[in-house]
mmCIF file of C-alpha atoms in Angstrom:
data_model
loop_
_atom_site.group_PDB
_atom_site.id
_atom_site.type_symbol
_atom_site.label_atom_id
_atom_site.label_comp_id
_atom_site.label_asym_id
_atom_site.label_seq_id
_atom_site.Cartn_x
_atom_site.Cartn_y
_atom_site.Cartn_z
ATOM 1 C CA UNK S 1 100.622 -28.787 153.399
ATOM 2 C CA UNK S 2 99.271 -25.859 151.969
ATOM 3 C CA UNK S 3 97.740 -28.129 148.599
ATOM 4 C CA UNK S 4 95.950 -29.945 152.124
ATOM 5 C CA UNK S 5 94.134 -27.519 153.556
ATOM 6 C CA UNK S 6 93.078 -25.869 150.642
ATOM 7 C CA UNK S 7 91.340 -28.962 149.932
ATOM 8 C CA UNK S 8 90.203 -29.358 153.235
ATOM 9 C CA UNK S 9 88.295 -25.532 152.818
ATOM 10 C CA UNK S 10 86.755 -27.135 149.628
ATOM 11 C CA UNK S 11 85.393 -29.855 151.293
ATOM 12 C CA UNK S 12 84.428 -27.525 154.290
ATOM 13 C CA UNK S 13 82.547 -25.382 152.256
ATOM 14 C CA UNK S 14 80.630 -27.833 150.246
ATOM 15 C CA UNK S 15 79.292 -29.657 152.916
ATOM 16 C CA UNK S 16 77.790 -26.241 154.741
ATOM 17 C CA UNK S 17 75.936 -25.334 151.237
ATOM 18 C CA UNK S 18 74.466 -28.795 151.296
ATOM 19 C CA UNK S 19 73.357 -28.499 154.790
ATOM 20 C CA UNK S 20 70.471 -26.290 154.072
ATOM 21 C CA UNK S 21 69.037 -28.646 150.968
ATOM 22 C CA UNK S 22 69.430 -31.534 153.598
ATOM 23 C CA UNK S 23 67.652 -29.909 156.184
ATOM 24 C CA UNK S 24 64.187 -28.524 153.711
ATOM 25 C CA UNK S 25 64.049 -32.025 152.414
ATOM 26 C CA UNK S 26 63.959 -33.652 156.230
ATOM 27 C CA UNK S 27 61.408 -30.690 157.537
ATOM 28 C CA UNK S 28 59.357 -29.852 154.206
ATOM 29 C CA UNK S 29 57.090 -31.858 152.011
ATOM 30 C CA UNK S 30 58.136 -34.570 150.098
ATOM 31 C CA UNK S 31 60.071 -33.749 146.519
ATOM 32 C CA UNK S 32 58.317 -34.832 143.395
ATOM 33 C CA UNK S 33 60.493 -38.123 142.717
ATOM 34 C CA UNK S 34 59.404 -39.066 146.312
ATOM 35 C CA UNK S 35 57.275 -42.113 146.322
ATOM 36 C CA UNK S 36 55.674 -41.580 149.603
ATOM 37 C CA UNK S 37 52.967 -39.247 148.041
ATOM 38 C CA UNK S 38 52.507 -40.143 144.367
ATOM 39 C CA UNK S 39 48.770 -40.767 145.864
ATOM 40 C CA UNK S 40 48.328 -36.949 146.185
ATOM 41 C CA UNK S 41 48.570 -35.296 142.874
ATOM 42 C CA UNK S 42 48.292 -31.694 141.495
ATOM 43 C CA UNK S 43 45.867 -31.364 138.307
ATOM 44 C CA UNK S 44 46.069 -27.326 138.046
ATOM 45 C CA UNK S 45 46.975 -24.524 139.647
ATOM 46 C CA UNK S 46 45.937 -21.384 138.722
ATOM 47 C CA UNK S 47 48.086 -18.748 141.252
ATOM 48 C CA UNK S 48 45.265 -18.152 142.985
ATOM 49 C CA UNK S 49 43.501 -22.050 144.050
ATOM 50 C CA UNK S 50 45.145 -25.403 143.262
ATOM 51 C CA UNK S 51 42.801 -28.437 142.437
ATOM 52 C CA UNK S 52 44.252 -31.908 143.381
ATOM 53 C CA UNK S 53 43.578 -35.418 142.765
ATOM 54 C CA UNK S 54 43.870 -37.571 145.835
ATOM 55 C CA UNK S 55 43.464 -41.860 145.462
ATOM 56 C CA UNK S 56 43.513 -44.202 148.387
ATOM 57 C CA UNK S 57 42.066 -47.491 149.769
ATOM 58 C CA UNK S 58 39.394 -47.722 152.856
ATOM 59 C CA UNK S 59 39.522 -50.842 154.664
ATOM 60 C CA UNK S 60 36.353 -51.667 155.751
ATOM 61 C CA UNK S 61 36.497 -53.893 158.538
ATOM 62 C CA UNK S 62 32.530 -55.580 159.532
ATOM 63 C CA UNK S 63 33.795 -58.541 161.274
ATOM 64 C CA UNK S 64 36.516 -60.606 163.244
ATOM 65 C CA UNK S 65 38.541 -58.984 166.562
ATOM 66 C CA UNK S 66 40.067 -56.538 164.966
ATOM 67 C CA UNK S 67 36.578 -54.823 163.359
ATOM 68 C CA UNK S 68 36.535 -51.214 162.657
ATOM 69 C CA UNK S 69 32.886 -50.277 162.027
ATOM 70 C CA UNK S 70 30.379 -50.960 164.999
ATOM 71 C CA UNK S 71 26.539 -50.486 164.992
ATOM 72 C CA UNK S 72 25.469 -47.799 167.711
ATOM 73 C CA UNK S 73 21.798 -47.271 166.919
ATOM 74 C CA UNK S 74 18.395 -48.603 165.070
ATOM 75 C CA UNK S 75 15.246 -47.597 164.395
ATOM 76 C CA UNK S 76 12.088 -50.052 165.348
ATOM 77 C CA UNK S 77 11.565 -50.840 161.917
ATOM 78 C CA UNK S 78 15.376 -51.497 160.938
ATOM 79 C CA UNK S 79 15.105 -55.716 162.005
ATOM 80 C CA UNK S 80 11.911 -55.548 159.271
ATOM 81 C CA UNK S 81 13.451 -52.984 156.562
ATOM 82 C CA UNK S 82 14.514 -54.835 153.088
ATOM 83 C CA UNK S 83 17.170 -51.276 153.729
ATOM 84 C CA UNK S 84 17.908 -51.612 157.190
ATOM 85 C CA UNK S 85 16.479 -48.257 157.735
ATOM 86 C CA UNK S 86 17.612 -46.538 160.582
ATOM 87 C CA UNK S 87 20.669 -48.140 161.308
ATOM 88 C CA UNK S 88 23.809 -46.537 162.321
ATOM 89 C CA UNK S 89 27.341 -47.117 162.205
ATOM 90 C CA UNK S 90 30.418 -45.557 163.378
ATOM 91 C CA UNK S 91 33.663 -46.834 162.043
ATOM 92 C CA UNK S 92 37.603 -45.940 162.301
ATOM 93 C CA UNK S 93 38.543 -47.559 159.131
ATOM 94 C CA UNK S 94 42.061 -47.757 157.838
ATOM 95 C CA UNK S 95 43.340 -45.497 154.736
ATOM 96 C CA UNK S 96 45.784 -47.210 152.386
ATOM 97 C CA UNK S 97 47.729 -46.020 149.309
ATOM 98 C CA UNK S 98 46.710 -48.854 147.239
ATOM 99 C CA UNK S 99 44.038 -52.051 147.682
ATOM 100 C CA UNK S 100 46.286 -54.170 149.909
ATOM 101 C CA UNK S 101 45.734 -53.704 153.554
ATOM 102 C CA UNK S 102 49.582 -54.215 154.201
ATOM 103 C CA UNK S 103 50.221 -51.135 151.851
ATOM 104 C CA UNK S 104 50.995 -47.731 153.108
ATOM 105 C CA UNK S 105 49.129 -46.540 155.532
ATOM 106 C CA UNK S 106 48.002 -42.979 154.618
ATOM 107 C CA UNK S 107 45.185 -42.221 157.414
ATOM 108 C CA UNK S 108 42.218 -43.634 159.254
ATOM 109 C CA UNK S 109 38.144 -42.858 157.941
ATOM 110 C CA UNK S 110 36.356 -41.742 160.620
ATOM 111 C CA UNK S 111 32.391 -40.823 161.210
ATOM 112 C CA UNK S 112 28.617 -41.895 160.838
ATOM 113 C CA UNK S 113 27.022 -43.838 158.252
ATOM 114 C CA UNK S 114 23.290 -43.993 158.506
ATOM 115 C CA UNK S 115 20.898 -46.094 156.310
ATOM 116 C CA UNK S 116 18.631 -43.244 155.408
ATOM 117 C CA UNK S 117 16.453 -44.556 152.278
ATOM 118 C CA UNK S 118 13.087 -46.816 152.575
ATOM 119 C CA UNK S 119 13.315 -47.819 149.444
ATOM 120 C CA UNK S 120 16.992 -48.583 148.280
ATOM 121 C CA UNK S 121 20.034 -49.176 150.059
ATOM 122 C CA UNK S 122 21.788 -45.894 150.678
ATOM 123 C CA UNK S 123 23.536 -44.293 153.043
ATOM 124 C CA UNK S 124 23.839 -40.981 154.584
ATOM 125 C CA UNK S 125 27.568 -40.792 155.385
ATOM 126 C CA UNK S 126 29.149 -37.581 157.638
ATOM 127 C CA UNK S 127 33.196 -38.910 157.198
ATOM 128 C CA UNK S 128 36.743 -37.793 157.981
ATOM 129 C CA UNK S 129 39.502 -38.974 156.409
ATOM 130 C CA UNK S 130 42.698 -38.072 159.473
ATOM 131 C CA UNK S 131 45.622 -37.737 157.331
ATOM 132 C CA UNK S 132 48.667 -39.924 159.226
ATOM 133 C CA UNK S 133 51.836 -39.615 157.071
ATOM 134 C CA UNK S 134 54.034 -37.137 155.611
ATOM 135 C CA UNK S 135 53.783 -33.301 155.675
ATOM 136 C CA UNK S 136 49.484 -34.060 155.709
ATOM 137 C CA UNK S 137 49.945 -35.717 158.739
ATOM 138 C CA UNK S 138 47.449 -34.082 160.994
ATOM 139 C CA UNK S 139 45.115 -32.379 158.179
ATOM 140 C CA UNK S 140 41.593 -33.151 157.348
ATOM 141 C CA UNK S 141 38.922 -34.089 154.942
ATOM 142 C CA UNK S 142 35.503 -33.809 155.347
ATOM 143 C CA UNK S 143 32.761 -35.801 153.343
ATOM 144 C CA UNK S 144 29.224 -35.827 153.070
ATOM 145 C CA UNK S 145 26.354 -36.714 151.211
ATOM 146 C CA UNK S 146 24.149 -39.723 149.793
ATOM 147 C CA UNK S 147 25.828 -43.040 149.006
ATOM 148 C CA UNK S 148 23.420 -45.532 147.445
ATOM 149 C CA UNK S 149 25.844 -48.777 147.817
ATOM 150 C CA UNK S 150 24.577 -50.547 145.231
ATOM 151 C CA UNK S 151 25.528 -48.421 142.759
ATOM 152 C CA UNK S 152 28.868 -49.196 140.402
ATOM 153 C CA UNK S 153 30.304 -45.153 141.530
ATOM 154 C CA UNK S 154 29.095 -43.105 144.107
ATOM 155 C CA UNK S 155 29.572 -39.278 144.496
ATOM 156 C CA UNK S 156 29.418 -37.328 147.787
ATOM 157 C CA UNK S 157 30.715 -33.526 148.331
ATOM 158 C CA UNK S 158 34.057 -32.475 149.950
ATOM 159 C CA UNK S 159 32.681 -30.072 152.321
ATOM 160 C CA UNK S 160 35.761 -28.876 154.140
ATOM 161 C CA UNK S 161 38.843 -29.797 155.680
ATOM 162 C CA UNK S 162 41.891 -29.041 158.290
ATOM 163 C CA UNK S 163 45.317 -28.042 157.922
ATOM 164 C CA UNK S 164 46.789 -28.423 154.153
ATOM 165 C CA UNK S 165 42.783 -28.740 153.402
ATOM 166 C CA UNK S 166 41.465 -25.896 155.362
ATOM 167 C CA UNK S 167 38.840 -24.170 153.306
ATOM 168 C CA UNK S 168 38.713 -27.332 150.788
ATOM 169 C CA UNK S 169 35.617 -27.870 148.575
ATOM 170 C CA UNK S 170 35.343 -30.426 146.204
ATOM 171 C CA UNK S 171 33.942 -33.827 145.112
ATOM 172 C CA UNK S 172 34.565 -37.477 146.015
ATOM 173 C CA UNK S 173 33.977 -40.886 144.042
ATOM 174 C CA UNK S 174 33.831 -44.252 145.365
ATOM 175 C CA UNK S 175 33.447 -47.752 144.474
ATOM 176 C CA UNK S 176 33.967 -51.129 145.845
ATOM 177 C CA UNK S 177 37.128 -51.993 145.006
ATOM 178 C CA UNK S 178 36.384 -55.856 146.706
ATOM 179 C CA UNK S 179 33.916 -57.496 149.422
ATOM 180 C CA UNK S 180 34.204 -60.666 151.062
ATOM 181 C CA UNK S 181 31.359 -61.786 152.053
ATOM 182 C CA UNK S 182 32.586 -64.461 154.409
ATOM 183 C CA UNK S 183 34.836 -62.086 156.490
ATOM 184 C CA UNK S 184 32.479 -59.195 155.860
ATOM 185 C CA UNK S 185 35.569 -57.360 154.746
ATOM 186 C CA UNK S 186 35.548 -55.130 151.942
ATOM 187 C CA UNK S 187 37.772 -52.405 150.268
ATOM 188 C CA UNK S 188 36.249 -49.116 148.805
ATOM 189 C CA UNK S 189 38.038 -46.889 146.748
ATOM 190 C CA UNK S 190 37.972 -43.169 147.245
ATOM 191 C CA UNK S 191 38.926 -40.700 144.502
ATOM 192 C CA UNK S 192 38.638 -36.883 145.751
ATOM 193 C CA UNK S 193 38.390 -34.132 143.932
ATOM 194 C CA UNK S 194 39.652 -30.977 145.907
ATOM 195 C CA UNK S 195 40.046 -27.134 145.280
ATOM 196 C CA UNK S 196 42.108 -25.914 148.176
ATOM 197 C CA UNK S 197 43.866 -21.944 147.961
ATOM 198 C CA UNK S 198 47.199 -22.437 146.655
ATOM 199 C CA UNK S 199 50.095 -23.571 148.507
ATOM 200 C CA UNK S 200 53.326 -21.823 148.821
ATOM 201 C CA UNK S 201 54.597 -24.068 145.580
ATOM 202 C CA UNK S 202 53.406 -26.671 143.770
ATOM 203 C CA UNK S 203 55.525 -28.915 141.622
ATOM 204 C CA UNK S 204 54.320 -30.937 138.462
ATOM 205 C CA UNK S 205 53.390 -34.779 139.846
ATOM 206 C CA UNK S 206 54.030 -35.592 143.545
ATOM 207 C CA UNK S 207 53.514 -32.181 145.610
ATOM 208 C CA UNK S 208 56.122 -30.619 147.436
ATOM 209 C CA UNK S 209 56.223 -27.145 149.293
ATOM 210 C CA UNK S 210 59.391 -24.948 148.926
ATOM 211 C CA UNK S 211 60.647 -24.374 152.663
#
């Protein structure tokens, strides 16, 4: 009997040192084997700023019932412009983790696009990527700048953010990952660039926060 309880105070006591662990890994950020952030990762981090590199998928939707970009204004010159001049856009496109549209979902791209050059096709784009998943959920990027489309890479600055991002700066580069021209569906790939003051703790690959 007494051989039975003993081990029933082991086991006891175990448990209620594991419960903590448990408990940071349900309410904190993700731990750096975790796969459900590997498209967030830390380059440096100094003690006083980090600087991450963050890779997802926009799906641009132009077409079909379930479009996500819809023209709001021209300009009386855009039905004539070889740019289409004056046109603008608003979109709620979705954010994936990698090209496939059935991938993770990560957030939703949300803002203005204006065709702002007489001469070549370029946009000026005022965007916000809405982080929806994990411990970002909630925080917010903020593009802007010149994207001339028919470029290979584009650039446009990081400008700010919400949350995890508050008082982000930065750059951002994106291509066309794919178009199809029949569905007027195409993917563009983001890759951002982004100095934010450094988190509580910061762990080599994936990021996690101690909590």
């Amino acid at each position: 009997m007494a051989k039975l309880i003993c081990l029933m105070l082991i086991v006891i006591s175990s448990l209620s040192m594991a419960l903590p662990s448990c408990y940071a890994r349900k309410t904190g950020p993700p731990a750096p084997d975790s796969t459900e952030e590997l498209w967030v990762q830390k380059i440096s981090n100094d003690g006083k700023q980090t600087d991450l590199m963050i890779r997802f998928y926009v799906q641009d939707l132009l077409a079909g019932e379930n479009k996500t970009v819809y023209e709001v204004a021209t300009a009386s010159i855009t039905a004539d412009s070889p740019t289409d001049f004056g046109q603008v856009r608003v979109l709620d496109d979705l954010v994936t983790a990698e090209p496939d549209y059935y991938s993770t979902p990560v957030a939703r791209a949300q803002g203005l696009i204006t065709y702002a050059d007489l001469r070549v096709a370029a946009l000026a784009m005022n965007m916000n990527f809405v982080f929806t998943t994990g411990f970002l959920s909630g925080s917010t990027i903020c593009i802007l700048g010149r994207n001339q489309i028919d470029l290979p890479e584009r650039e446009v600055a990081v400008v700010g953010g919400t949350g995890y991002f508050r008082n982000a700066g930065g750059y951002a580069i994106t291509k066309t990952y794919s178009y199809d021209a029949e569905k007027e569906y195409g993917v563009l790939e983001y890759t951002l660039y982004v100095t934010v003051p450094t988190w509580p703790s910061m762990a080599a690959g994936g990021l996690h926060a101690d909590v």
